[in-house]
Coordinates of C-alpha atoms in Angstrom, one line a residue:
X1 CA -42.9 -25.1 -67.3
X2 CA -40.3 -27.9 -67.2
X3 CA -37.5 -25.4 -67.9
X4 CA -38.8 -23.1 -65.1
X5 CA -38.6 -26.1 -62.6
X6 CA -35.1 -26.9 -63.7
X7 CA -34.0 -23.3 -63.3
X8 CA -35.6 -23.2 -59.8
X9 CA -33.8 -26.4 -58.8
X10 CA -30.4 -25.0 -59.9
X11 CA -31.0 -21.8 -58.0
X12 CA -31.9 -23.7 -54.8
X13 CA -28.8 -25.9 -55.0
X14 CA -26.6 -22.9 -55.6
X15 CA -28.0 -21.2 -52.5
X16 CA -27.4 -24.3 -50.3
X17 CA -23.7 -24.5 -51.3
X18 CA -22.8 -20.8 -50.8
X19 CA -20.3 -20.1 -47.9
X20 CA -21.6 -17.4 -45.6
X21 CA -19.5 -14.3 -45.9
X22 CA -20.3 -12.9 -42.4
X23 CA -18.1 -14.3 -39.5
X24 CA -20.3 -15.7 -36.7
X25 CA -20.1 -13.5 -33.6
X26 CA -18.0 -14.8 -30.7
X27 CA -19.7 -15.4 -27.4
X28 CA -19.1 -12.6 -24.9
X29 CA -19.2 -12.3 -21.1
X30 CA -17.6 -14.2 -18.2
X31 CA -18.0 -17.6 -19.9
X32 CA -16.0 -16.6 -22.9
X33 CA -12.3 -17.4 -22.6
X34 CA -10.2 -15.6 -25.2
X35 CA -7.3 -17.4 -26.9
X36 CA -4.3 -17.4 -24.6
X37 CA -1.4 -15.1 -25.5
X38 CA 1.5 -14.9 -23.1
X39 CA 4.1 -12.1 -23.0
X40 CA 7.6 -12.5 -21.7
X41 CA 8.3 -10.2 -18.8
X42 CA 12.1 -10.2 -18.2
X43 CA 13.3 -9.0 -14.8
X44 CA 16.9 -10.1 -15.5
X45 CA 17.4 -12.7 -12.7
X46 CA 13.9 -14.1 -13.3
X47 CA 11.2 -13.9 -15.9
X48 CA 7.5 -14.3 -16.2
X49 CA 5.2 -15.5 -18.9
X50 CA 2.3 -13.2 -18.4
X51 CA -1.3 -12.8 -19.7
X52 CA -1.4 -9.0 -20.4
X53 CA -5.1 -9.1 -21.2
X54 CA -6.2 -10.6 -17.9
X55 CA -3.3 -9.2 -15.8
X56 CA -2.2 -12.6 -14.6
X57 CA 1.2 -14.4 -14.5
X58 CA 1.1 -18.0 -15.7
X59 CA 4.7 -19.1 -15.4
X60 CA 8.1 -18.1 -13.9
X61 CA 11.6 -19.2 -14.6
X62 CA 15.0 -18.5 -13.1
X63 CA 18.5 -20.0 -12.6
X64 CA 20.2 -20.5 -9.2
X65 CA 23.8 -20.9 -8.2
X66 CA 25.2 -21.4 -4.7
X67 CA 23.6 -19.2 -2.0
X68 CA 25.7 -16.4 -0.7
X69 CA 23.0 -13.9 0.2
X70 CA 21.7 -12.8 3.6
X71 CA 20.0 -9.5 2.8
X72 CA 17.0 -8.5 4.9
X73 CA 13.7 -9.2 3.2
X74 CA 11.7 -6.1 2.1
X75 CA 8.1 -6.3 3.3
X76 CA 6.4 -3.8 0.9
X77 CA 4.4 -5.1 -2.1
X78 CA 4.3 -2.7 -5.1
X79 CA 2.9 -2.2 -8.5
X80 CA 5.5 -2.3 -11.2
X81 CA 5.9 1.3 -12.4
X82 CA 8.0 0.2 -15.4
X83 CA 5.5 -2.5 -16.6
X84 CA 5.0 -2.6 -20.4
X85 CA 2.3 -0.1 -21.6
X86 CA -1.0 -1.8 -22.4
X87 CA -0.2 -4.8 -20.3
X88 CA -2.6 -5.0 -17.3
X89 CA -1.4 -5.7 -13.8
X90 CA -3.3 -5.9 -10.6
X91 CA -5.4 -3.0 -9.5
X92 CA -3.8 -2.5 -6.1
X93 CA -0.8 -3.8 -4.0
X94 CA -3.1 -4.2 -0.9
X95 CA -2.5 -7.5 0.9
X96 CA -5.1 -10.2 0.0
X97 CA -6.0 -10.9 3.6
X98 CA -7.5 -7.4 3.9
X99 CA -10.2 -8.6 1.5
X100 CA -10.5 -12.2 2.5
X101 CA -8.9 -13.8 5.6
X102 CA -6.6 -16.8 5.2
X103 CA -4.7 -15.7 2.1
X104 CA -1.1 -14.8 1.7
X105 CA 0.5 -12.7 -1.0
X106 CA 2.1 -15.7 -2.7
X107 CA 5.4 -15.4 -4.6
X108 CA 6.0 -17.2 -7.9
X109 CA 9.7 -16.4 -8.2
X110 CA 10.6 -16.5 -4.4
X111 CA 12.2 -13.5 -2.8
X112 CA 14.5 -15.5 -0.5
X113 CA 16.3 -17.1 -3.4
X114 CA 17.6 -13.7 -4.5
X115 CA 18.7 -12.4 -1.2
X116 CA 22.1 -11.5 -2.6
X117 CA 20.6 -8.7 -4.7
X118 CA 18.2 -6.0 -3.3
X119 CA 16.9 -4.7 -6.7
X120 CA 15.9 -8.3 -7.6
X121 CA 14.3 -8.8 -4.2
X122 CA 12.2 -5.7 -4.7
X123 CA 11.2 -6.9 -8.2
X124 CA 9.9 -10.2 -6.8
X125 CA 7.6 -8.1 -4.6
X126 CA 6.0 -6.4 -7.7
X127 CA 2.4 -7.5 -8.0
X128 CA 2.9 -9.2 -11.4
X129 CA 5.0 -11.9 -9.6
X130 CA 2.4 -12.3 -6.8
X131 CA -0.9 -14.3 -6.6
X132 CA -3.5 -15.0 -4.0
X133 CA -2.4 -18.1 -2.1
X134 CA -3.9 -19.9 0.9
X135 CA -1.6 -19.3 3.9
X136 CA -1.2 -23.0 4.8
X137 CA -0.4 -23.8 1.2
X138 CA 2.1 -21.0 0.8
X139 CA 3.9 -21.6 4.1
X140 CA 4.0 -25.4 4.1
X141 CA 3.1 -27.2 0.8
X142 CA 4.5 -24.8 -1.8
X143 CA 7.4 -23.9 0.5
X144 CA 8.4 -27.6 0.6
X145 CA 9.1 -27.4 -3.2
X146 CA 10.9 -24.1 -2.8
X147 CA 13.1 -25.5 0.0
X148 CA 14.3 -28.3 -2.2
X149 CA 15.5 -25.8 -4.8
X150 CA 17.1 -23.7 -2.0
X151 CA 19.1 -26.7 -0.7
X152 CA 20.1 -28.3 -3.9
X153 CA 21.4 -25.0 -5.4
X154 CA 24.4 -25.3 -3.1
X155 CA 25.3 -28.7 -4.6
X156 CA 24.9 -27.9 -8.3
X157 CA 23.4 -24.9 -10.3
X158 CA 19.8 -25.5 -11.2
X159 CA 17.0 -24.2 -13.3
X160 CA 13.5 -23.7 -11.8
X161 CA 10.4 -23.4 -14.0
X162 CA 7.0 -23.1 -12.4
X163 CA 3.6 -21.6 -12.6
X164 CA -0.1 -21.6 -11.7
X165 CA -3.3 -22.7 -13.4
X166 CA -6.5 -20.7 -13.3
X167 CA -10.0 -22.0 -14.0
X168 CA -13.3 -20.5 -15.3
X169 CA -15.8 -23.2 -14.3
X170 CA -18.5 -22.4 -11.6
X171 CA -16.5 -24.4 -9.1
X172 CA -13.3 -22.6 -9.9
X173 CA -14.9 -19.2 -9.5
X174 CA -16.0 -20.0 -6.0
X175 CA -12.6 -19.0 -4.6
X176 CA -12.1 -15.9 -6.8
X177 CA -12.4 -13.4 -3.9
X178 CA -10.0 -10.9 -5.5
X179 CA -11.4 -10.2 -8.9
X180 CA -13.1 -7.0 -8.0
X181 CA -10.5 -5.7 -5.5
X182 CA -7.3 -6.7 -7.3
X183 CA -8.4 -7.9 -10.8
X184 CA -6.9 -11.4 -10.4
X185 CA -8.4 -14.9 -10.1
X186 CA -7.3 -17.3 -7.5
X187 CA -5.1 -20.2 -8.9
X188 CA -6.5 -23.8 -8.8
X189 CA -3.0 -25.4 -9.1
X190 CA 0.6 -24.6 -8.5
X191 CA 3.4 -26.4 -10.3
X192 CA 7.2 -26.5 -10.2
X193 CA 10.0 -28.2 -12.1
X194 CA 13.7 -28.3 -10.9
X195 CA 16.4 -29.3 -13.3
X196 CA 20.0 -29.9 -12.1
X197 CA 22.8 -32.4 -12.4
X198 CA 23.9 -35.3 -10.2
X199 CA 27.2 -34.4 -8.5
X200 CA 28.5 -38.0 -8.7
X201 CA 28.1 -38.6 -12.5
X202 CA 27.1 -35.2 -13.9
X203 CA 24.0 -36.7 -15.4
X204 CA 21.0 -34.4 -15.6
X205 CA 18.2 -35.0 -13.1
X206 CA 14.7 -33.5 -12.9
X207 CA 11.8 -33.4 -10.6
X208 CA 8.3 -31.9 -11.0
X209 CA 5.1 -31.4 -9.0
X210 CA 1.5 -30.4 -9.9
X211 CA -0.2 -29.4 -6.6
X212 CA -3.8 -28.6 -6.0
X213 CA -4.4 -25.3 -4.3
X214 CA -6.2 -26.5 -1.2
X215 CA -5.7 -26.3 2.5
X216 CA -4.6 -29.2 4.6
X217 CA -2.1 -30.8 2.2
X218 CA 0.8 -30.4 4.7
X219 CA 4.4 -30.9 3.6
X220 CA 4.1 -34.4 2.0
X221 CA 4.4 -33.4 -1.7
X222 CA 5.1 -36.9 -3.0
X223 CA 1.5 -37.5 -4.1
X224 CA 1.8 -34.6 -6.5
X225 CA 5.0 -35.8 -8.3
X226 CA 4.6 -35.9 -12.1
X227 CA 6.8 -36.2 -15.2
X228 CA 7.1 -33.2 -17.4
X229 CA 5.2 -34.9 -20.2
X230 CA 2.3 -35.5 -17.7
X231 CA 2.6 -31.9 -16.5
X232 CA 2.4 -30.6 -20.1
X233 CA -0.8 -32.7 -20.7
X234 CA -2.3 -31.3 -17.5
X235 CA -1.5 -27.7 -18.5
X236 CA -3.3 -28.3 -21.8
X237 CA -2.6 -27.4 -25.5
X238 CA -2.9 -23.6 -25.0
X239 CA 0.2 -23.5 -22.7
X240 CA 3.7 -23.4 -24.3
X241 CA 5.9 -26.5 -23.8
X242 CA 8.2 -26.6 -20.8
X243 CA 11.8 -25.9 -21.9
X244 CA 13.8 -28.9 -20.5
X245 CA 15.6 -31.6 -22.5
X246 CA 13.1 -33.9 -24.3
X247 CA 14.9 -37.0 -23.1
X248 CA 14.0 -36.1 -19.5
X249 CA 10.3 -35.3 -20.0
X250 CA 9.2 -38.9 -19.2
X251 CA 11.3 -39.1 -16.0
X252 CA 9.2 -39.1 -12.9
X253 CA 10.8 -39.0 -9.5
X254 CA 9.8 -41.8 -7.1
X255 CA 9.9 -39.4 -4.2
X256 CA 10.8 -35.8 -3.5
X257 CA 14.5 -35.3 -3.1
X258 CA 15.5 -35.4 0.6
X259 CA 17.0 -32.3 2.1
X260 CA 20.7 -32.4 2.7
X261 CA 21.7 -32.1 6.4
X262 CA 24.0 -29.2 5.4
X263 CA 21.2 -27.2 3.8
X264 CA 21.4 -23.5 4.4
X265 CA 17.8 -22.3 4.5
X266 CA 18.5 -18.6 5.0

Protein backbone atom coordinates (compact mmCIF):
# COMPACT_ATOMS: atom_id res chain seq x y z
CA UNK A 1 0.00 0.00 0.00
CA UNK A 2 2.83 2.39 0.92
CA UNK A 3 4.59 1.68 -2.39
CA UNK A 4 1.34 2.40 -4.26
CA UNK A 5 1.00 5.81 -2.54
CA UNK A 6 4.60 6.75 -3.39
CA UNK A 7 4.06 5.79 -7.02
CA UNK A 8 0.85 7.84 -7.17
CA UNK A 9 2.63 10.88 -5.68
CA UNK A 10 5.45 10.64 -8.25
CA UNK A 11 2.86 10.43 -11.06
CA UNK A 12 1.02 13.54 -9.82
CA UNK A 13 4.24 15.57 -9.51
CA UNK A 14 5.28 14.54 -12.99
CA UNK A 15 1.93 15.66 -14.44
CA UNK A 16 2.20 19.06 -12.73
CA UNK A 17 5.62 19.83 -14.22
CA UNK A 18 4.86 18.87 -17.82
CA UNK A 19 4.92 21.74 -20.34
CA UNK A 20 1.82 21.85 -22.53
CA UNK A 21 2.65 20.94 -26.11
CA UNK A 22 -0.32 22.77 -27.62
CA UNK A 23 0.15 26.52 -28.27
CA UNK A 24 -2.69 28.56 -26.74
CA UNK A 25 -4.97 30.04 -29.39
CA UNK A 26 -4.56 33.77 -30.01
CA UNK A 27 -7.57 36.05 -29.49
CA UNK A 28 -9.35 36.91 -32.70
CA UNK A 29 -11.60 39.74 -33.84
CA UNK A 30 -11.46 43.51 -33.74
CA UNK A 31 -9.72 43.69 -30.35
CA UNK A 32 -6.81 41.55 -31.51
CA UNK A 33 -3.91 43.65 -32.76
CA UNK A 34 -1.38 41.55 -34.74
CA UNK A 35 2.34 42.19 -34.31
CA UNK A 36 3.34 45.20 -36.37
CA UNK A 37 5.31 44.47 -39.53
CA UNK A 38 6.14 47.43 -41.75
CA UNK A 39 7.21 47.19 -45.39
CA UNK A 40 9.34 49.79 -47.17
CA UNK A 41 7.54 51.22 -50.19
CA UNK A 42 10.10 53.18 -52.21
CA UNK A 43 8.75 55.76 -54.66
CA UNK A 44 12.19 57.17 -55.43
CA UNK A 45 11.84 60.76 -54.23
CA UNK A 46 9.97 59.67 -51.09
CA UNK A 47 9.32 56.43 -49.25
CA UNK A 48 6.71 54.95 -46.93
CA UNK A 49 6.83 52.45 -44.10
CA UNK A 50 3.61 50.59 -44.68
CA UNK A 51 1.46 48.02 -42.89
CA UNK A 52 0.60 45.66 -45.74
CA UNK A 53 -1.78 43.61 -43.59
CA UNK A 54 -4.04 46.52 -42.66
CA UNK A 55 -3.38 48.66 -45.73
CA UNK A 56 -2.16 51.69 -43.79
CA UNK A 57 0.94 53.86 -44.06
CA UNK A 58 2.69 54.56 -40.76
CA UNK A 59 5.62 56.69 -41.81
CA UNK A 60 7.05 58.74 -44.69
CA UNK A 61 10.51 60.10 -45.42
CA UNK A 62 12.10 62.31 -48.08
CA UNK A 63 14.91 64.78 -48.75
CA UNK A 64 14.45 68.33 -50.00
CA UNK A 65 16.81 70.70 -51.78
CA UNK A 66 16.05 74.26 -52.91
CA UNK A 67 12.64 74.70 -54.53
CA UNK A 68 12.66 75.29 -58.29
CA UNK A 69 9.28 73.78 -59.16
CA UNK A 70 6.05 75.44 -60.30
CA UNK A 71 4.15 72.57 -61.92
CA UNK A 72 0.37 72.61 -61.67
CA UNK A 73 -1.04 70.32 -59.03
CA UNK A 74 -2.89 67.20 -60.32
CA UNK A 75 -6.25 66.81 -58.60
CA UNK A 76 -7.02 63.14 -59.18
CA UNK A 77 -6.39 60.59 -56.40
CA UNK A 78 -5.56 57.09 -57.58
CA UNK A 79 -4.91 53.55 -56.48
CA UNK A 80 -1.33 52.45 -57.09
CA UNK A 81 -1.47 49.93 -59.96
CA UNK A 82 2.17 48.95 -59.37
CA UNK A 83 1.75 48.29 -55.65
CA UNK A 84 3.46 45.10 -54.36
CA UNK A 85 1.38 41.96 -54.77
CA UNK A 86 -0.18 40.82 -51.51
CA UNK A 87 0.14 44.26 -49.92
CA UNK A 88 -3.28 45.75 -49.19
CA UNK A 89 -4.14 49.31 -50.14
CA UNK A 90 -7.33 51.28 -49.73
CA UNK A 91 -10.45 49.94 -51.38
CA UNK A 92 -11.25 53.06 -53.37
CA UNK A 93 -9.80 56.43 -54.37
CA UNK A 94 -13.08 58.19 -53.58
CA UNK A 95 -12.67 61.40 -51.56
CA UNK A 96 -13.34 60.92 -47.85
CA UNK A 97 -15.83 63.79 -47.66
CA UNK A 98 -18.17 61.79 -49.88
CA UNK A 99 -18.51 59.40 -46.95
CA UNK A 100 -18.23 61.80 -43.99
CA UNK A 101 -18.22 65.60 -44.22
CA UNK A 102 -15.33 67.62 -42.84
CA UNK A 103 -12.48 65.36 -43.95
CA UNK A 104 -9.77 66.04 -46.52
CA UNK A 105 -7.63 63.55 -48.38
CA UNK A 106 -4.51 64.23 -46.32
CA UNK A 107 -1.05 63.81 -47.84
CA UNK A 108 1.81 62.29 -45.84
CA UNK A 109 4.59 63.17 -48.30
CA UNK A 110 3.19 66.51 -49.56
CA UNK A 111 2.52 67.01 -53.24
CA UNK A 112 3.65 70.66 -53.36
CA UNK A 113 7.19 69.82 -52.25
CA UNK A 114 7.72 67.79 -55.43
CA UNK A 115 6.30 70.30 -57.90
CA UNK A 116 9.41 70.05 -60.06
CA UNK A 117 8.58 66.47 -61.08
CA UNK A 118 5.16 65.45 -62.39
CA UNK A 119 5.64 61.65 -61.99
CA UNK A 120 6.46 62.11 -58.29
CA UNK A 121 3.50 64.46 -57.83
CA UNK A 122 1.25 61.78 -59.27
CA UNK A 123 2.78 59.21 -56.89
CA UNK A 124 2.02 61.41 -53.87
CA UNK A 125 -1.62 61.24 -55.00
CA UNK A 126 -1.65 57.43 -54.76
CA UNK A 127 -3.87 56.23 -51.92
CA UNK A 128 -1.04 54.54 -49.96
CA UNK A 129 0.34 58.07 -49.27
CA UNK A 130 -3.07 59.45 -48.24
CA UNK A 131 -5.06 59.28 -45.01
CA UNK A 132 -8.36 60.69 -43.70
CA UNK A 133 -7.63 64.09 -42.14
CA UNK A 134 -9.89 66.73 -40.66
CA UNK A 135 -10.00 69.68 -43.04
CA UNK A 136 -8.97 72.30 -40.44
CA UNK A 137 -6.14 70.10 -39.25
CA UNK A 138 -4.88 69.49 -42.79
CA UNK A 139 -5.10 73.10 -44.00
CA UNK A 140 -3.86 74.89 -40.88
CA UNK A 141 -2.16 72.78 -38.21
CA UNK A 142 -0.40 70.12 -40.29
CA UNK A 143 0.23 72.66 -43.03
CA UNK A 144 2.13 74.84 -40.52
CA UNK A 145 4.74 72.08 -40.10
CA UNK A 146 4.87 71.47 -43.87
CA UNK A 147 5.42 75.17 -44.49
CA UNK A 148 8.48 75.25 -42.24
CA UNK A 149 10.06 72.52 -44.36
CA UNK A 150 9.05 74.36 -47.53
CA UNK A 151 10.75 77.56 -46.39
CA UNK A 152 13.91 76.11 -44.86
CA UNK A 153 14.67 73.92 -47.87
CA UNK A 154 15.80 77.08 -49.67
CA UNK A 155 18.36 77.78 -46.95
CA UNK A 156 19.90 74.32 -46.58
CA UNK A 157 18.95 70.81 -47.77
CA UNK A 158 16.86 68.97 -45.23
CA UNK A 159 15.46 65.56 -44.35
CA UNK A 160 11.82 65.12 -43.39
CA UNK A 161 10.55 62.10 -41.47
CA UNK A 162 6.96 61.87 -40.31
CA UNK A 163 3.99 59.67 -39.80
CA UNK A 164 0.67 58.96 -38.20
CA UNK A 165 -0.53 56.96 -35.21
CA UNK A 166 -3.67 54.83 -35.27
CA UNK A 167 -5.56 53.51 -32.26
CA UNK A 168 -7.79 50.55 -31.48
CA UNK A 169 -9.47 51.61 -28.24
CA UNK A 170 -13.22 52.30 -28.13
CA UNK A 171 -12.50 56.05 -28.07
CA UNK A 172 -10.12 55.76 -31.02
CA UNK A 173 -12.65 53.85 -33.11
CA UNK A 174 -15.22 56.62 -32.71
CA UNK A 175 -13.74 58.53 -35.67
CA UNK A 176 -13.12 55.51 -37.90
CA UNK A 177 -15.70 56.51 -40.50
CA UNK A 178 -13.83 55.03 -43.46
CA UNK A 179 -13.11 51.44 -42.46
CA UNK A 180 -16.00 49.99 -44.48
CA UNK A 181 -15.76 52.37 -47.44
CA UNK A 182 -11.97 52.65 -47.80
CA UNK A 183 -10.49 50.02 -45.48
CA UNK A 184 -8.49 52.52 -43.42
CA UNK A 185 -8.71 53.82 -39.85
CA UNK A 186 -8.52 57.52 -39.04
CA UNK A 187 -5.21 58.56 -37.41
CA UNK A 188 -5.18 59.82 -33.82
CA UNK A 189 -1.89 61.72 -34.12
CA UNK A 190 0.34 63.19 -36.82
CA UNK A 191 4.07 63.75 -36.33
CA UNK A 192 6.93 65.31 -38.26
CA UNK A 193 10.72 65.65 -37.81
CA UNK A 194 12.87 68.08 -39.82
CA UNK A 195 16.65 67.71 -39.85
CA UNK A 196 18.89 70.33 -41.46
CA UNK A 197 22.03 72.39 -40.76
CA UNK A 198 22.52 75.91 -39.47
CA UNK A 199 23.77 78.13 -42.33
CA UNK A 200 26.02 80.10 -39.96
CA UNK A 201 28.05 77.32 -38.36
CA UNK A 202 26.98 74.19 -40.35
CA UNK A 203 25.92 72.47 -37.12
CA UNK A 204 22.97 70.10 -37.44
CA UNK A 205 19.63 71.32 -36.13
CA UNK A 206 16.43 69.39 -35.60
CA UNK A 207 12.79 70.02 -34.76
CA UNK A 208 9.90 67.62 -34.11
CA UNK A 209 6.17 67.78 -33.39
CA UNK A 210 3.63 65.23 -32.13
CA UNK A 211 0.19 66.66 -32.89
CA UNK A 212 -3.22 65.30 -31.88
CA UNK A 213 -5.66 64.91 -34.73
CA UNK A 214 -8.35 67.29 -33.52
CA UNK A 215 -10.17 70.32 -34.83
CA UNK A 216 -9.58 73.81 -33.50
CA UNK A 217 -5.81 73.59 -32.94
CA UNK A 218 -5.05 76.47 -35.31
CA UNK A 219 -1.52 77.25 -36.45
CA UNK A 220 0.16 77.48 -33.03
CA UNK A 221 2.14 74.26 -33.10
CA UNK A 222 4.56 75.13 -30.26
CA UNK A 223 2.57 73.14 -27.65
CA UNK A 224 3.30 69.98 -29.64
CA UNK A 225 7.09 70.29 -29.85
CA UNK A 226 8.96 67.22 -28.62
CA UNK A 227 12.45 65.77 -28.74
CA UNK A 228 12.99 62.73 -30.93
CA UNK A 229 13.55 60.56 -27.85
CA UNK A 230 10.20 61.73 -26.49
CA UNK A 231 8.63 61.04 -29.85
CA UNK A 232 10.03 57.51 -29.98
CA UNK A 233 8.60 56.81 -26.52
CA UNK A 234 5.21 58.13 -27.62
CA UNK A 235 5.25 55.94 -30.72
CA UNK A 236 5.96 52.89 -28.59
CA UNK A 237 8.25 49.86 -28.79
CA UNK A 238 6.60 48.34 -31.88
CA UNK A 239 7.65 51.24 -34.11
CA UNK A 240 11.19 51.35 -35.54
CA UNK A 241 13.56 54.02 -34.27
CA UNK A 242 13.74 57.37 -36.05
CA UNK A 243 16.85 57.57 -38.22
CA UNK A 244 18.51 60.79 -37.07
CA UNK A 245 21.88 61.21 -35.29
CA UNK A 246 21.67 59.88 -31.74
CA UNK A 247 23.35 63.02 -30.37
CA UNK A 248 20.36 65.09 -31.57
CA UNK A 249 17.60 62.92 -30.14
CA UNK A 250 17.37 64.83 -26.86
CA UNK A 251 17.25 68.26 -28.55
CA UNK A 252 13.85 69.89 -28.15
CA UNK A 253 13.20 73.19 -29.92
CA UNK A 254 11.99 75.98 -27.63
CA UNK A 255 9.67 77.25 -30.36
CA UNK A 256 8.78 76.42 -33.95
CA UNK A 257 11.24 77.91 -36.40
CA UNK A 258 10.03 81.30 -37.70
CA UNK A 259 9.31 81.56 -41.40
CA UNK A 260 11.93 83.57 -43.32
CA UNK A 261 10.57 86.70 -44.99
CA UNK A 262 11.94 85.49 -48.31
CA UNK A 263 10.07 82.17 -48.13
CA UNK A 264 8.71 80.95 -51.45
CA UNK A 265 5.50 79.09 -50.56
CA UNK A 266 4.62 78.03 -54.10
